[in-house]
């Protein structure tokens, strides 16, 4: 097992990784930017190294600085958290070359899943259902016309190097096709440095459901059920839950088995998430795979009892996973609300000093946060300041528990999304589990703006 791990991240996830290390008896090294000197991840790590100015490109994204900090402190491994360097195949390669274990999948797998059209092809070959679409990248106008005729309308053009909602264009009729293709290519070139796009049939009102997986370095893959992530605004998830109200035990078992088989074929290791869209008829199709631990991992932890960060560390250290998928016991229902430092109406980020921070507790309530009274929220990073996660015996109990926890969460000095979450939890369609990815637009009576 590792003796010392460097945590290449900040905020709640850095603290979460430090917690797992402490429980495993592993020493920790925090890295921090000049804006994060007084952060809790710095306070609770055994050692801390300042790696640069506030701007992430000069600190948390600065590979030479992170590797130097790892070498100076003589760590065995690096946990990248989510965001920042977590899905950077080059960083994983540099770690390998520096004889530091990267706590995540192998670089070739990160690369494969980062090329979205390639990921789609690979998982399709490995047996997962994909949305009808082009065979890989659309190479030129001739192929575009052919693919569009085959797929039909509406269709969606997606940047191969995109993901998470960036670089997409919906095409509703043939006379828009060519212009959309050209715009999509130039936007992809601008944003990602490659113009490659692929095409899929566009699903109008999908639900977003994702499977959590773990793979060890001995060829074994398991899944830990799914998370429902349809409640989002502009591709930022607001509420996640497990299990999904839209999936029954039979379908979970069927699709879960396909996911496990596909990832064993691919040779997937460490934690990962396989994203699906579910159409109005309940059919599910692969869209993307994320090769990192995700923000919403706690809902899976609460319903399975598995500590996913510890699992990641053990797997990276070469341990074998003991349980099979069928030996993971699922119980109850978990919901997470992402609390952001932002205006609940305009969604404008709200940086500044937190004056009051009274987090709720009690039965079935977990708060993952690095915030505290008197902390200053800097304007440079993601606006998420806390995750409020609850567990109940069933969905109704979890909703009741979340409502009371939101009522008892007091944050003053900055604006937060807590009032928006209270509205979501009070909505009859949310309570009935009847929603899709357009739920927030309908709730706000806007198109998500
Ligand atoms: C789609 C789609 C409809 N049809 N693909 C957005 C994020 C990226 N992971 C994929 N996305 C979508 N892909 C087809 N063929 C609709 C979306 C989409 C979406 C997906 C998941 C969660 C929220 C979303 C919000 C708008 C659009």
GROMACS .gro file of C-alpha atoms and ligand atoms in nm:
model
  476
    1UNK     CA    1   0.000   0.000   0.000
    2UNK     CA    2   0.104   0.362  -0.057
    3UNK     CA    3   0.268   0.549   0.231
    4UNK     CA    4   0.205   0.902   0.106
    5UNK     CA    5  -0.035   1.052  -0.150
    6UNK     CA    6  -0.037   1.398  -0.307
    7UNK     CA    7  -0.384   1.541  -0.363
    8UNK     CA    8  -0.378   1.745  -0.685
    9UNK     CA    9  -0.698   1.937  -0.620
   10UNK     CA   10  -0.874   2.184  -0.388
   11UNK     CA   11  -1.204   2.234  -0.207
   12UNK     CA   12  -1.436   1.959  -0.094
   13UNK     CA   13  -1.288   1.684  -0.312
   14UNK     CA   14  -0.934   1.747  -0.185
   15UNK     CA   15  -1.071   1.721   0.168
   16UNK     CA   16  -1.267   1.406   0.076
   17UNK     CA   17  -0.951   1.236  -0.053
   18UNK     CA   18  -0.759   1.343   0.260
   19UNK     CA   19  -1.034   1.186   0.476
   20UNK     CA   20  -0.999   0.853   0.290
   21UNK     CA   21  -0.619   0.861   0.327
   22UNK     CA   22  -0.642   0.931   0.701
   23UNK     CA   23  -0.874   0.632   0.744
   24UNK     CA   24  -0.630   0.412   0.550
   25UNK     CA   25  -0.329   0.538   0.751
   26UNK     CA   26  -0.174   0.707   0.446
   27UNK     CA   27   0.008   1.044   0.482
   28UNK     CA   28  -0.112   1.330   0.263
   29UNK     CA   29   0.037   1.623   0.078
   30UNK     CA   30  -0.188   1.913  -0.022
   31UNK     CA   31  -0.100   2.149  -0.304
   32UNK     CA   32  -0.253   2.495  -0.307
   33UNK     CA   33  -0.261   2.820  -0.499
   34UNK     CA   34  -0.191   3.159  -0.342
   35UNK     CA   35  -0.570   3.210  -0.317
   36UNK     CA   36  -0.609   2.890  -0.110
   37UNK     CA   37  -0.356   2.943   0.172
   38UNK     CA   38  -0.629   2.930   0.437
   39UNK     CA   39  -0.818   2.635   0.290
   40UNK     CA   40  -0.918   2.330   0.492
   41UNK     CA   41  -0.740   2.090   0.255
   42UNK     CA   42  -0.417   2.268   0.347
   43UNK     CA   43  -0.498   2.255   0.717
   44UNK     CA   44  -0.586   1.885   0.729
   45UNK     CA   45  -0.309   1.749   0.505
   46UNK     CA   46   0.013   1.637   0.674
   47UNK     CA   47   0.218   1.860   0.443
   48UNK     CA   48   0.132   2.136   0.200
   49UNK     CA   49   0.312   2.291  -0.096
   50UNK     CA   50   0.220   2.620  -0.265
   51UNK     CA   51   0.228   2.556  -0.641
   52UNK     CA   52   0.159   2.902  -0.782
   53UNK     CA   53  -0.075   3.197  -0.827
   54UNK     CA   54  -0.454   3.187  -0.799
   55UNK     CA   55  -0.517   3.128  -1.167
   56UNK     CA   56  -0.561   2.749  -1.221
   57UNK     CA   57  -0.351   2.747  -1.539
   58UNK     CA   58  -0.057   2.854  -1.323
   59UNK     CA   59  -0.129   2.626  -1.023
   60UNK     CA   60  -0.376   2.334  -1.020
   61UNK     CA   61  -0.331   2.279  -1.396
   62UNK     CA   62   0.044   2.333  -1.395
   63UNK     CA   63   0.188   1.983  -1.449
   64UNK     CA   64   0.556   2.067  -1.380
   65UNK     CA   65   0.457   2.239  -1.054
   66UNK     CA   66   0.243   1.946  -0.937
   67UNK     CA   67   0.511   1.690  -1.028
   68UNK     CA   68   0.780   1.898  -0.853
   69UNK     CA   69   0.568   1.911  -0.537
   70UNK     CA   70   0.529   1.530  -0.557
   71UNK     CA   71   0.903   1.479  -0.598
   72UNK     CA   72   1.004   1.720  -0.321
   73UNK     CA   73   0.768   1.550  -0.075
   74UNK     CA   74   0.852   1.199  -0.195
   75UNK     CA   75   0.497   1.071  -0.243
   76UNK     CA   76   0.410   0.732  -0.399
   77UNK     CA   77   0.093   0.838  -0.576
   78UNK     CA   78  -0.120   1.132  -0.692
   79UNK     CA   79  -0.499   1.155  -0.660
   80UNK     CA   80  -0.631   1.407  -0.914
   81UNK     CA   81  -0.989   1.442  -0.781
   82UNK     CA   82  -1.231   1.568  -1.050
   83UNK     CA   83  -1.181   1.852  -1.298
   84UNK     CA   84  -0.830   2.003  -1.329
   85UNK     CA   85  -0.585   1.725  -1.434
   86UNK     CA   86  -0.815   1.429  -1.363
   87UNK     CA   87  -0.883   1.340  -1.729
   88UNK     CA   88  -0.555   1.462  -1.874
   89UNK     CA   89  -0.390   1.158  -2.037
   90UNK     CA   90  -0.063   1.346  -2.070
   91UNK     CA   91  -0.056   1.411  -1.696
   92UNK     CA   92  -0.118   1.042  -1.626
   93UNK     CA   93   0.175   0.961  -1.861
   94UNK     CA   94   0.404   1.211  -1.688
   95UNK     CA   95   0.315   1.055  -1.351
   96UNK     CA   96   0.405   0.711  -1.489
   97UNK     CA   97   0.735   0.843  -1.629
   98UNK     CA   98   0.813   0.996  -1.288
   99UNK     CA   99   0.737   0.664  -1.113
  100UNK     CA  100   0.436   0.814  -0.938
  101UNK     CA  101   0.114   0.609  -0.938
  102UNK     CA  102  -0.170   0.803  -1.099
  103UNK     CA  103  -0.490   0.715  -0.910
  104UNK     CA  104  -0.713   0.660  -1.212
  105UNK     CA  105  -0.722   0.459  -1.534
  106UNK     CA  106  -0.422   0.405  -1.762
  107UNK     CA  107  -0.336   0.697  -1.995
  108UNK     CA  108  -0.441   0.504  -2.310
  109UNK     CA  109  -0.788   0.449  -2.164
  110UNK     CA  110  -0.824   0.817  -2.063
  111UNK     CA  111  -0.725   0.906  -2.420
  112UNK     CA  112  -0.970   0.657  -2.572
  113UNK     CA  113  -1.266   0.785  -2.372
  114UNK     CA  114  -1.163   1.149  -2.430
  115UNK     CA  115  -1.214   1.100  -2.804
  116UNK     CA  116  -1.592   1.076  -2.790
  117UNK     CA  117  -1.650   0.919  -3.132
  118UNK     CA  118  -1.383   0.658  -3.058
  119UNK     CA  119  -1.527   0.583  -2.714
  120UNK     CA  120  -1.865   0.533  -2.880
  121UNK     CA  121  -1.718   0.291  -3.136
  122UNK     CA  122  -1.520   0.096  -2.876
  123UNK     CA  123  -1.813   0.044  -2.635
  124UNK     CA  124  -2.044  -0.045  -2.924
  125UNK     CA  125  -1.800  -0.314  -3.036
  126UNK     CA  126  -1.786  -0.427  -2.673
  127UNK     CA  127  -2.165  -0.471  -2.663
  128UNK     CA  128  -2.322  -0.147  -2.532
  129UNK     CA  129  -2.622   0.010  -2.708
  130UNK     CA  130  -2.537   0.343  -2.876
  131UNK     CA  131  -2.760   0.605  -3.036
  132UNK     CA  132  -2.798   0.551  -3.413
  133UNK     CA  133  -2.536   0.774  -3.574
  134UNK     CA  134  -2.231   0.808  -3.794
  135UNK     CA  135  -1.953   0.550  -3.811
  136UNK     CA  136  -1.695   0.771  -3.640
  137UNK     CA  137  -1.604   1.122  -3.756
  138UNK     CA  138  -1.800   1.275  -4.046
  139UNK     CA  139  -1.529   1.325  -4.308
  140UNK     CA  140  -1.659   1.583  -4.553
  141UNK     CA  141  -1.985   1.695  -4.709
  142UNK     CA  142  -2.046   1.382  -4.910
  143UNK     CA  143  -2.037   1.159  -4.601
  144UNK     CA  144  -2.244   1.420  -4.414
  145UNK     CA  145  -2.528   1.394  -4.667
  146UNK     CA  146  -2.515   1.015  -4.661
  147UNK     CA  147  -2.516   0.992  -4.279
  148UNK     CA  148  -2.797   1.249  -4.244
  149UNK     CA  149  -3.014   1.055  -4.490
  150UNK     CA  150  -2.953   0.737  -4.292
  151UNK     CA  151  -3.001   0.890  -3.942
  152UNK     CA  152  -3.290   1.125  -4.025
  153UNK     CA  153  -3.393   1.443  -3.841
  154UNK     CA  154  -3.356   1.584  -3.587
  155UNK     CA  155  -2.988   1.495  -3.554
  156UNK     CA  156  -2.708   1.632  -3.340
  157UNK     CA  157  -2.348   1.707  -3.438
  158UNK     CA  158  -2.101   1.663  -3.154
  159UNK     CA  159  -1.734   1.759  -3.134
  160UNK     CA  160  -1.520   1.446  -3.098
  161UNK     CA  161  -1.299   1.627  -2.849
  162UNK     CA  162  -1.600   1.779  -2.667
  163UNK     CA  163  -1.807   1.620  -2.395
  164UNK     CA  164  -2.013   1.735  -2.102
  165UNK     CA  165  -2.230   1.939  -2.337
  166UNK     CA  166  -1.958   2.143  -2.502
  167UNK     CA  167  -1.943   2.163  -2.881
  168UNK     CA  168  -2.288   2.036  -2.983
  169UNK     CA  169  -2.528   2.150  -3.255
  170UNK     CA  170  -2.883   2.027  -3.318
  171UNK     CA  171  -2.999   2.008  -3.681
  172UNK     CA  172  -3.376   1.997  -3.738
  173UNK     CA  173  -3.400   1.992  -4.117
  174UNK     CA  174  -3.192   1.925  -4.424
  175UNK     CA  175  -3.156   2.288  -4.533
  176UNK     CA  176  -2.974   2.365  -4.204
  177UNK     CA  177  -2.735   2.071  -4.232
  178UNK     CA  178  -2.439   2.210  -4.426
  179UNK     CA  179  -2.422   2.541  -4.235
  180UNK     CA  180  -2.451   2.355  -3.902
  181UNK     CA  181  -2.171   2.118  -4.004
  182UNK     CA  182  -1.940   2.406  -4.098
  183UNK     CA  183  -2.019   2.600  -3.780
  184UNK     CA  184  -1.977   2.289  -3.564
  185UNK     CA  185  -1.637   2.217  -3.722
  186UNK     CA  186  -1.506   2.570  -3.681
  187UNK     CA  187  -1.634   2.589  -3.320
  188UNK     CA  188  -1.471   2.253  -3.245
  189UNK     CA  189  -1.144   2.376  -3.398
  190UNK     CA  190  -1.166   2.695  -3.187
  191UNK     CA  191  -1.253   2.525  -2.860
  192UNK     CA  192  -1.060   2.197  -2.881
  193UNK     CA  193  -0.798   2.239  -3.153
  194UNK     CA  194  -0.955   1.976  -3.379
  195UNK     CA  195  -1.253   2.019  -3.613
  196UNK     CA  196  -1.371   1.656  -3.595
  197UNK     CA  197  -1.744   1.605  -3.537
  198UNK     CA  198  -1.972   1.302  -3.542
  199UNK     CA  199  -2.349   1.272  -3.583
  200UNK     CA  200  -2.624   1.106  -3.378
  201UNK     CA  201  -3.002   1.094  -3.385
  202UNK     CA  202  -3.118   1.373  -3.150
  203UNK     CA  203  -3.330   1.263  -2.853
  204UNK     CA  204  -3.573   1.542  -2.758
  205UNK     CA  205  -3.646   1.474  -2.391
  206UNK     CA  206  -3.390   1.232  -2.254
  207UNK     CA  207  -3.313   1.140  -1.896
  208UNK     CA  208  -2.947   1.127  -1.799
  209UNK     CA  209  -2.862   0.807  -1.612
  210UNK     CA  210  -2.506   0.693  -1.538
  211UNK     CA  211  -2.352   0.372  -1.404
  212UNK     CA  212  -2.070   0.377  -1.148
  213UNK     CA  213  -1.799   0.119  -1.216
  214UNK     CA  214  -1.477   0.001  -1.054
  215UNK     CA  215  -1.215  -0.211  -1.227
  216UNK     CA  216  -0.910  -0.362  -1.058
  217UNK     CA  217  -0.570  -0.424  -1.220
  218UNK     CA  218  -0.638  -0.798  -1.241
  219UNK     CA  219  -0.913  -0.780  -1.504
  220UNK     CA  220  -1.217  -0.763  -1.276
  221UNK     CA  221  -1.488  -0.498  -1.323
  222UNK     CA  222  -1.796  -0.443  -1.107
  223UNK     CA  223  -2.079  -0.187  -1.119
  224UNK     CA  224  -2.236  -0.013  -0.822
  225UNK     CA  225  -2.570   0.074  -0.973
  226UNK     CA  226  -2.678   0.397  -1.138
  227UNK     CA  227  -2.731   0.763  -1.061
  228UNK     CA  228  -3.011   0.976  -1.199
  229UNK     CA  229  -2.864   1.312  -1.308
  230UNK     CA  230  -3.138   1.468  -1.521
  231UNK     CA  231  -3.190   1.770  -1.294
  232UNK     CA  232  -2.935   2.006  -1.447
  233UNK     CA  233  -2.905   2.353  -1.594
  234UNK     CA  234  -2.680   2.418  -1.892
  235UNK     CA  235  -2.498   2.090  -1.833
  236UNK     CA  236  -2.432   2.172  -1.467
  237UNK     CA  237  -2.594   1.907  -1.253
  238UNK     CA  238  -2.795   2.042  -0.960
  239UNK     CA  239  -2.950   1.730  -0.800
  240UNK     CA  240  -2.841   1.366  -0.831
  241UNK     CA  241  -2.990   1.054  -0.680
  242UNK     CA  242  -2.954   0.680  -0.661
  243UNK     CA  243  -3.132   0.464  -0.758
  244UNK     CA  244  -3.297   0.628  -1.062
  245UNK     CA  245  -3.677   0.644  -1.030
  246UNK     CA  246  -3.689   0.545  -1.399
  247UNK     CA  247  -3.506   0.212  -1.382
  248UNK     CA  248  -3.645  -0.115  -1.247
  249UNK     CA  249  -3.441  -0.401  -1.100
  250UNK     CA  250  -3.459  -0.610  -1.417
  251UNK     CA  251  -3.330  -0.336  -1.648
  252UNK     CA  252  -3.063  -0.234  -1.396
  253UNK     CA  253  -2.938  -0.591  -1.391
  254UNK     CA  254  -2.946  -0.629  -1.770
  255UNK     CA  255  -2.773  -0.303  -1.856
  256UNK     CA  256  -2.536  -0.331  -1.559
  257UNK     CA  257  -2.421  -0.672  -1.681
  258UNK     CA  258  -2.355  -0.527  -2.029
  259UNK     CA  259  -2.157  -0.239  -1.878
  260UNK     CA  260  -1.939  -0.476  -1.676
  261UNK     CA  261  -1.878  -0.707  -1.971
  262UNK     CA  262  -1.791  -0.417  -2.204
  263UNK     CA  263  -1.544  -0.262  -1.962
  264UNK     CA  264  -1.379  -0.596  -1.890
  265UNK     CA  265  -1.325  -0.633  -2.266
  266UNK     CA  266  -1.178  -0.283  -2.285
  267UNK     CA  267  -0.957  -0.351  -1.981
  268UNK     CA  268  -1.090  -0.060  -1.776
  269UNK     CA  269  -0.926   0.007  -1.439
  270UNK     CA  270  -1.009   0.226  -1.138
  271UNK     CA  271  -1.331   0.428  -1.092
  272UNK     CA  272  -1.536   0.537  -1.391
  273UNK     CA  273  -1.882   0.646  -1.496
  274UNK     CA  274  -2.069   0.524  -1.802
  275UNK     CA  275  -2.325   0.785  -1.913
  276UNK     CA  276  -2.651   0.690  -2.083
  277UNK     CA  277  -2.947   0.877  -2.222
  278UNK     CA  278  -3.290   0.721  -2.173
  279UNK     CA  279  -3.548   0.814  -2.438
  280UNK     CA  280  -3.924   0.858  -2.385
  281UNK     CA  281  -3.978   0.487  -2.448
  282UNK     CA  282  -3.730   0.388  -2.179
  283UNK     CA  283  -3.459   0.272  -2.421
  284UNK     CA  284  -3.107   0.348  -2.299
  285UNK     CA  285  -2.805   0.442  -2.508
  286UNK     CA  286  -2.441   0.506  -2.420
  287UNK     CA  287  -2.323   0.866  -2.477
  288UNK     CA  288  -1.992   0.913  -2.294
  289UNK     CA  289  -1.761   0.763  -2.037
  290UNK     CA  290  -1.595   0.970  -1.763
  291UNK     CA  291  -1.263   0.834  -1.644
  292UNK     CA  292  -1.258   1.012  -1.305
  293UNK     CA  293  -1.431   1.008  -0.968
  294UNK     CA  294  -1.736   1.232  -1.005
  295UNK     CA  295  -1.884   1.508  -0.792
  296UNK     CA  296  -2.196   1.297  -0.728
  297UNK     CA  297  -2.011   0.983  -0.609
  298UNK     CA  298  -2.151   1.015  -0.251
  299UNK     CA  299  -2.504   0.908  -0.349
  300UNK     CA  300  -2.359   0.576  -0.465
  301UNK     CA  301  -2.155   0.550  -0.144
  302UNK     CA  302  -2.466   0.601   0.069
  303UNK     CA  303  -2.674   0.333  -0.102
  304UNK     CA  304  -2.392   0.073  -0.134
  305UNK     CA  305  -2.177   0.144   0.175
  306UNK     CA  306  -1.867   0.135  -0.051
  307UNK     CA  307  -1.609   0.412   0.004
  308UNK     CA  308  -1.525   0.488  -0.360
  309UNK     CA  309  -1.215   0.694  -0.284
  310UNK     CA  310  -1.065   0.418  -0.073
  311UNK     CA  311  -1.152   0.173  -0.351
  312UNK     CA  312  -0.967   0.393  -0.602
  313UNK     CA  313  -0.658   0.403  -0.380
  314UNK     CA  314  -0.659   0.028  -0.315
  315UNK     CA  315  -0.702  -0.049  -0.684
  316UNK     CA  316  -0.418   0.188  -0.782
  317UNK     CA  317  -0.197   0.011  -0.525
  318UNK     CA  318  -0.266  -0.318  -0.707
  319UNK     CA  319  -0.510  -0.479  -0.463
  320UNK     CA  320  -0.773  -0.722  -0.588
  321UNK     CA  321  -1.139  -0.631  -0.546
  322UNK     CA  322  -1.306  -0.883  -0.320
  323UNK     CA  323  -1.676  -0.838  -0.402
  324UNK     CA  324  -1.855  -0.928  -0.723
  325UNK     CA  325  -2.130  -0.699  -0.853
  326UNK     CA  326  -2.392  -0.932  -0.704
  327UNK     CA  327  -2.232  -0.904  -0.361
  328UNK     CA  328  -2.277  -0.527  -0.343
  329UNK     CA  329  -2.585  -0.471  -0.128
  330UNK     CA  330  -2.798  -0.175  -0.225
  331UNK     CA  331  -3.029  -0.023   0.033
  332UNK     CA  332  -3.245   0.286   0.055
  333UNK     CA  333  -3.236   0.600  -0.153
  334UNK     CA  334  -2.983   0.885  -0.159
  335UNK     CA  335  -3.014   1.239  -0.297
  336UNK     CA  336  -2.747   1.507  -0.338
  337UNK     CA  337  -2.795   1.882  -0.382
  338UNK     CA  338  -2.498   2.080  -0.511
  339UNK     CA  339  -2.481   2.406  -0.318
  340UNK     CA  340  -2.319   2.673  -0.533
  341UNK     CA  341  -2.201   3.020  -0.440
  342UNK     CA  342  -2.426   3.195  -0.691
  343UNK     CA  343  -2.740   3.402  -0.718
  344UNK     CA  344  -3.032   3.153  -0.715
  345UNK     CA  345  -3.221   3.359  -0.976
  346UNK     CA  346  -2.955   3.498  -1.212
  347UNK     CA  347  -2.696   3.221  -1.153
  348UNK     CA  348  -2.421   3.486  -1.138
  349UNK     CA  349  -2.131   3.356  -0.921
  350UNK     CA  350  -2.120   3.511  -0.574
  351UNK     CA  351  -1.763   3.524  -0.442
  352UNK     CA  352  -1.675   3.677  -0.104
  353UNK     CA  353  -1.660   3.608   0.268
  354UNK     CA  354  -1.893   3.355   0.427
  355UNK     CA  355  -2.011   3.507   0.755
  356UNK     CA  356  -2.235   3.223   0.879
  357UNK     CA  357  -2.195   2.855   0.791
  358UNK     CA  358  -2.433   2.632   0.986
  359UNK     CA  359  -2.447   2.291   0.821
  360UNK     CA  360  -2.733   2.053   0.904
  361UNK     CA  361  -2.672   1.715   1.066
  362UNK     CA  362  -2.879   1.442   1.223
  363UNK     CA  363  -2.993   1.106   1.094
  364UNK     CA  364  -2.912   1.032   0.732
  365UNK     CA  365  -2.744   1.364   0.652
  366UNK     CA  366  -2.394   1.408   0.506
  367UNK     CA  367  -2.229   1.737   0.411
  368UNK     CA  368  -1.915   1.728   0.194
  369UNK     CA  369  -1.766   2.076   0.203
  370UNK     CA  370  -1.447   2.269   0.262
  371UNK     CA  371  -1.639   2.586   0.352
  372UNK     CA  372  -1.655   2.742   0.701
  373UNK     CA  373  -1.761   3.066   0.868
  374UNK     CA  374  -1.511   3.340   0.779
  375UNK     CA  375  -1.378   3.153   0.473
  376UNK     CA  376  -1.336   3.362   0.159
  377UNK     CA  377  -1.473   3.208  -0.162
  378UNK     CA  378  -1.231   3.315  -0.436
  379UNK     CA  379  -1.368   3.407  -0.780
  380UNK     CA  380  -1.117   3.193  -0.971
  381UNK     CA  381  -1.266   2.846  -0.939
  382UNK     CA  382  -1.586   2.641  -0.966
  383UNK     CA  383  -1.870   2.790  -0.760
  384UNK     CA  384  -1.969   2.467  -0.579
  385UNK     CA  385  -1.907   2.517  -0.206
  386UNK     CA  386  -2.090   2.220  -0.051
  387UNK     CA  387  -2.270   1.899  -0.132
  388UNK     CA  388  -2.568   1.817   0.085
  389UNK     CA  389  -2.638   1.445   0.066
  390UNK     CA  390  -2.916   1.256   0.243
  391UNK     CA  391  -3.020   0.896   0.267
  392UNK     CA  392  -3.364   0.756   0.348
  393UNK     CA  393  -3.515   0.409   0.348
  394UNK     CA  394  -3.700   0.504   0.032
  395UNK     CA  395  -3.724   0.802  -0.204
  396UNK     CA  396  -4.008   0.967  -0.013
  397UNK     CA  397  -3.811   0.959   0.311
  398UNK     CA  398  -3.502   1.093   0.135
  399UNK     CA  399  -3.703   1.384  -0.009
  400UNK     CA  400  -3.849   1.470   0.332
  401UNK     CA  401  -3.504   1.454   0.485
  402UNK     CA  402  -3.353   1.674   0.212
  403UNK     CA  403  -3.628   1.934   0.258
  404UNK     CA  404  -3.563   1.964   0.631
  405UNK     CA  405  -3.183   1.966   0.580
  406UNK     CA  406  -3.216   2.248   0.324
  407UNK     CA  407  -3.433   2.436   0.574
  408UNK     CA  408  -3.161   2.397   0.840
  409UNK     CA  409  -2.864   2.490   0.616
  410UNK     CA  410  -2.771   2.851   0.695
  411UNK     CA  411  -2.508   3.021   0.480
  412UNK     CA  412  -2.473   3.399   0.504
  413UNK     CA  413  -2.241   3.654   0.348
  414UNK     CA  414  -2.268   3.514  -0.003
  415UNK     CA  415  -2.562   3.409  -0.218
  416UNK     CA  416  -2.621   3.037  -0.266
  417UNK     CA  417  -2.839   2.802  -0.466
  418UNK     CA  418  -3.015   2.676  -0.150
  419UNK     CA  419  -3.342   2.863  -0.233
  420UNK     CA  420  -3.345   2.703  -0.580
  421UNK     CA  421  -3.300   2.357  -0.425
  422UNK     CA  422  -3.594   2.420  -0.191
  423UNK     CA  423  -3.808   2.493  -0.500
  424UNK     CA  424  -3.688   2.179  -0.681
  425UNK     CA  425  -3.761   1.957  -0.380
  426UNK     CA  426  -4.109   2.111  -0.343
  427UNK     CA  427  -4.203   2.044  -0.707
  428UNK     CA  428  -4.478   1.780  -0.759
  429UNK     CA  429  -4.314   1.641  -1.076
  430UNK     CA  430  -3.984   1.602  -0.892
  431UNK     CA  431  -4.165   1.428  -0.607
  432UNK     CA  432  -4.329   1.193  -0.859
  433UNK     CA  433  -3.994   1.117  -1.024
  434UNK     CA  434  -4.136   1.254  -1.352
  435UNK     CA  435  -3.862   1.461  -1.508
  436UNK     CA  436  -3.604   1.474  -1.786
  437UNK     CA  437  -3.308   1.696  -1.875
  438UNK     CA  438  -3.546   1.988  -1.947
  439UNK     CA  439  -3.696   1.989  -1.593
  440UNK     CA  440  -3.517   2.307  -1.475
  441UNK     CA  441  -3.618   2.502  -1.788
  442UNK     CA  442  -3.981   2.415  -1.714
  443UNK     CA  443  -3.943   2.495  -1.342
  444UNK     CA  444  -3.792   2.836  -1.415
  445UNK     CA  445  -4.029   2.905  -1.703
  446UNK     CA  446  -3.733   2.986  -1.926
  447UNK     CA  447  -3.513   2.792  -2.160
  448UNK     CA  448  -3.253   2.751  -1.889
  449UNK     CA  449  -3.135   3.113  -1.907
  450LIG     C1  450  -2.752   1.422  -2.665
  450LIG     C2  451  -2.882   1.474  -2.644
  450LIG     C3  452  -2.983   1.432  -2.729
  450LIG     N1  453  -2.955   1.344  -2.829
  450LIG     N2  454  -2.732   1.335  -2.767
  450LIG     C4  455  -2.531   1.686  -2.340
  450LIG     C5  456  -2.412   1.653  -2.259
  450LIG     C6  457  -2.342   1.546  -2.331
  450LIG     N3  458  -2.286   1.452  -2.236
  450LIG     C7  459  -2.444   1.484  -2.420
  450LIG     N4  460  -2.558   1.572  -2.418
  450LIG     C8  461  -2.669   1.543  -2.488
  450LIG     N5  462  -2.651   1.456  -2.589
  450LIG     C9  463  -2.832   1.298  -2.844
  450LIG     N6  464  -2.807   1.212  -2.944
  450LIG    C10  465  -2.903   1.562  -2.540
  450LIG    C11  466  -2.795   1.598  -2.461
  450LIG    C12  467  -2.826   1.687  -2.353
  450LIG    C13  468  -2.809   1.650  -2.220
  450LIG    C14  469  -2.759   1.526  -2.184
  450LIG    C15  470  -2.741   1.490  -2.052
  450LIG    C16  471  -2.778   1.580  -1.953
  450LIG    C17  472  -2.827   1.702  -1.985
  450LIG    C18  473  -2.844   1.740  -2.119
  450LIG    C19  474  -2.896   1.864  -2.150
  450LIG    C20  475  -2.911   1.901  -2.280
  450LIG    C21  476  -2.876   1.813  -2.382
   0.00000   0.00000   0.00000
